[in-house]
Short mmCIF file of C-alpha atoms in Angstrom, two decimals:
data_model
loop_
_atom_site.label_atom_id
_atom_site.label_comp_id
_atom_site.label_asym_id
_atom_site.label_seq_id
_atom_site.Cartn_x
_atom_site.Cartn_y
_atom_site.Cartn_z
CA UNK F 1 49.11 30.18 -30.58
CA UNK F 2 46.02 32.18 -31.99
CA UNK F 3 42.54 30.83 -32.82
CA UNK F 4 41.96 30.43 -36.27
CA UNK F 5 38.49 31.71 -35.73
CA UNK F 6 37.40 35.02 -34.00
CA UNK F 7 35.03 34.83 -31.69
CA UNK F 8 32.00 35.00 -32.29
CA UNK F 9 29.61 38.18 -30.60
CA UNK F 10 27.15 37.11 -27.99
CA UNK F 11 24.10 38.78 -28.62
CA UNK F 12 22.92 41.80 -26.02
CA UNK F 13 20.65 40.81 -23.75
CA UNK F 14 18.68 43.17 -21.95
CA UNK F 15 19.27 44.06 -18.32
CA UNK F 16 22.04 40.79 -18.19
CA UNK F 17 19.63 38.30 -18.31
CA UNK F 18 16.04 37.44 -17.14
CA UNK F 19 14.92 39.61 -13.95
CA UNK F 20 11.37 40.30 -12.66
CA UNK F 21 10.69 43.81 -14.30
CA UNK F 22 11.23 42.46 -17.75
CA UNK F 23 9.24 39.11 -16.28
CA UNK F 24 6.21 41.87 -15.59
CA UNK F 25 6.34 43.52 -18.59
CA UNK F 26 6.32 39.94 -20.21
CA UNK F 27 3.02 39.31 -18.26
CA UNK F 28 1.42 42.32 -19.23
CA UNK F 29 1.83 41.62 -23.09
CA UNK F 30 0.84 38.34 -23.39
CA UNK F 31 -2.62 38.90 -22.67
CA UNK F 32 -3.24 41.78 -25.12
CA UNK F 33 -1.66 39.14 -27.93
CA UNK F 34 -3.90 36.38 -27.28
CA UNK F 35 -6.60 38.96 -27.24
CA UNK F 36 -5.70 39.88 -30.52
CA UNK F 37 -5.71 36.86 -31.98
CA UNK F 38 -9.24 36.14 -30.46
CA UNK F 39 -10.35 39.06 -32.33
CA UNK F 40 -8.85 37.36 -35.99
CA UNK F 41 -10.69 34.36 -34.61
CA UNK F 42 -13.91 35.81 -33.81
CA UNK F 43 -13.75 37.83 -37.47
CA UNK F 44 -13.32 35.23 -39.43
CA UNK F 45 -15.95 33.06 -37.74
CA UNK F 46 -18.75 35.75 -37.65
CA UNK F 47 -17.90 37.77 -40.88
CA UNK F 48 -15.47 35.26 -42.67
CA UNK F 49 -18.45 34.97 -46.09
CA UNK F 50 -18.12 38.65 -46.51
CA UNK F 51 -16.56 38.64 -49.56
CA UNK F 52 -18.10 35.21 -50.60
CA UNK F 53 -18.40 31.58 -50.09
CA UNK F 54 -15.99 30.08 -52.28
CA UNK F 55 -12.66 29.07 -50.56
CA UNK F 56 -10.55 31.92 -52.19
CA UNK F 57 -12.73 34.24 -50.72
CA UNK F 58 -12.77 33.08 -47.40
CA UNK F 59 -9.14 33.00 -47.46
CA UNK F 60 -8.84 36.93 -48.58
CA UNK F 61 -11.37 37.90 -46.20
CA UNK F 62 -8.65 36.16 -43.27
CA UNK F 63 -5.27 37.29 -45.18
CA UNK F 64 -6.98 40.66 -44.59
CA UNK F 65 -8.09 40.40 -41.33
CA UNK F 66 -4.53 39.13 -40.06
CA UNK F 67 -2.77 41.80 -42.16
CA UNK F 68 -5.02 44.69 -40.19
CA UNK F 69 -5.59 43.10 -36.73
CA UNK F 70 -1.56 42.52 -36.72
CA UNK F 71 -1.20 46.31 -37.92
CA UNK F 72 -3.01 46.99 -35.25
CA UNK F 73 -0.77 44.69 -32.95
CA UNK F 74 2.58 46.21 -33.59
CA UNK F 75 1.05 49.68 -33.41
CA UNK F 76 -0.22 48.47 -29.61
CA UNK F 77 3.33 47.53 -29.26
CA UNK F 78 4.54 51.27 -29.01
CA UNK F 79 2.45 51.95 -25.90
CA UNK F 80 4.92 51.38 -23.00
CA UNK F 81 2.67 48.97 -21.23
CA UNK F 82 2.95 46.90 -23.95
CA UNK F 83 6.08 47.76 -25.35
CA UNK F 84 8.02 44.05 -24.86
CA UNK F 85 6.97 43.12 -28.39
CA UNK F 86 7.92 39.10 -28.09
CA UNK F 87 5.78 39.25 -25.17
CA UNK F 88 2.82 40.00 -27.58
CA UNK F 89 3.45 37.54 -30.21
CA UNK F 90 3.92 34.58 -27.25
CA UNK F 91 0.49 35.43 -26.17
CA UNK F 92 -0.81 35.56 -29.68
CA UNK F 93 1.10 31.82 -30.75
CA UNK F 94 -0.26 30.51 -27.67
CA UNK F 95 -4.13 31.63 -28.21
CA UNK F 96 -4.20 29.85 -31.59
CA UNK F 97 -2.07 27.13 -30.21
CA UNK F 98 -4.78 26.66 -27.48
CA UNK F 99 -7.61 27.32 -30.45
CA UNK F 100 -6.90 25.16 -33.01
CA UNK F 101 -5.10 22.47 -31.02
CA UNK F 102 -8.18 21.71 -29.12
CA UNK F 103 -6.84 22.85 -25.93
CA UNK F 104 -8.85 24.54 -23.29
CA UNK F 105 -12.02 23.32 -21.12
CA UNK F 106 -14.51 23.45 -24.47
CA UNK F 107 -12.70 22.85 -27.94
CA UNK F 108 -14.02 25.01 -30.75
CA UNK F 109 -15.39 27.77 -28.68
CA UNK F 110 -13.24 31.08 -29.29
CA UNK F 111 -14.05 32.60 -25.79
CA UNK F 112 -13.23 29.32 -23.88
CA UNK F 113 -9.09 29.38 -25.59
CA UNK F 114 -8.82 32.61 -24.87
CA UNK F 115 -9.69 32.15 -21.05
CA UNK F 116 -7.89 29.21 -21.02
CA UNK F 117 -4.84 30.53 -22.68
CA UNK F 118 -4.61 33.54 -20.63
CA UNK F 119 -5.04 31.57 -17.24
CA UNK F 120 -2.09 28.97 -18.77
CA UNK F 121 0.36 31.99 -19.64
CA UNK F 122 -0.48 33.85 -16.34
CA UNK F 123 0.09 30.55 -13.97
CA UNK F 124 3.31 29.17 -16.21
CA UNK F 125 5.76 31.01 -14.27
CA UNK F 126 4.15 30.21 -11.10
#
């Protein structure tokens, strides 16, 4: 007797599943993310009056700072080193995860997540 439904298609996974090239290439993007993000972080907290002190201007100064600093991102992305994409966002969740979650050895200081974040990402797989 035939199923009623057709199967449905696995998506392709790269390489047949998780090896240790992809795993380095993983590694190597994480980093430049969260350093990214540091760099939104570090904008907004030096330069973030620039177009004003009202609320509505502190929020266009950061839409624009996250619409050029991610340009900027996903441009970095076509460089081979950097080229695993996902890699580079992980790194980039996990800085402002770290940031504004309070994580890291002192909360509120910019530099301190981004050590922290990259030293978490680099010893997770360990």
């Amino acid at each position: 007797m035939a199923s009623v439904c057709p199967p449905v298609p696995r998506p392709a996974v790269r390489g047949g599943g998780p090896n240790l090239p992809d795993a380095k290439q993983l590694w190597s993007a994480m980093p430049m993310g969260s350093t990214y993000a540091l760099v939104i972080v570090l904008l907004e907290t030096h330069q973030g009056t620039a177009f004003g002190e009202g609320r509505l201007a502190r929020n266009a100064f950061g839409a624009l700072c996250i619409l050029v600093v991610n340009s900027a991102l996903m441009y970095t992305g076509k460089l081979k080193l950097f080229s695993l994409i996902p890699g580079m966002f992980f790194g980039f969740a996990s800085y402002f995860a770290t940031f504004f979650g309070g994580f890291g050895y002192d909360v509120g200081n910019p530099w301190a997540a981004w050590v922290s974040v990259i030293a978490m990402n680099a010893l997770g797989p360990v």
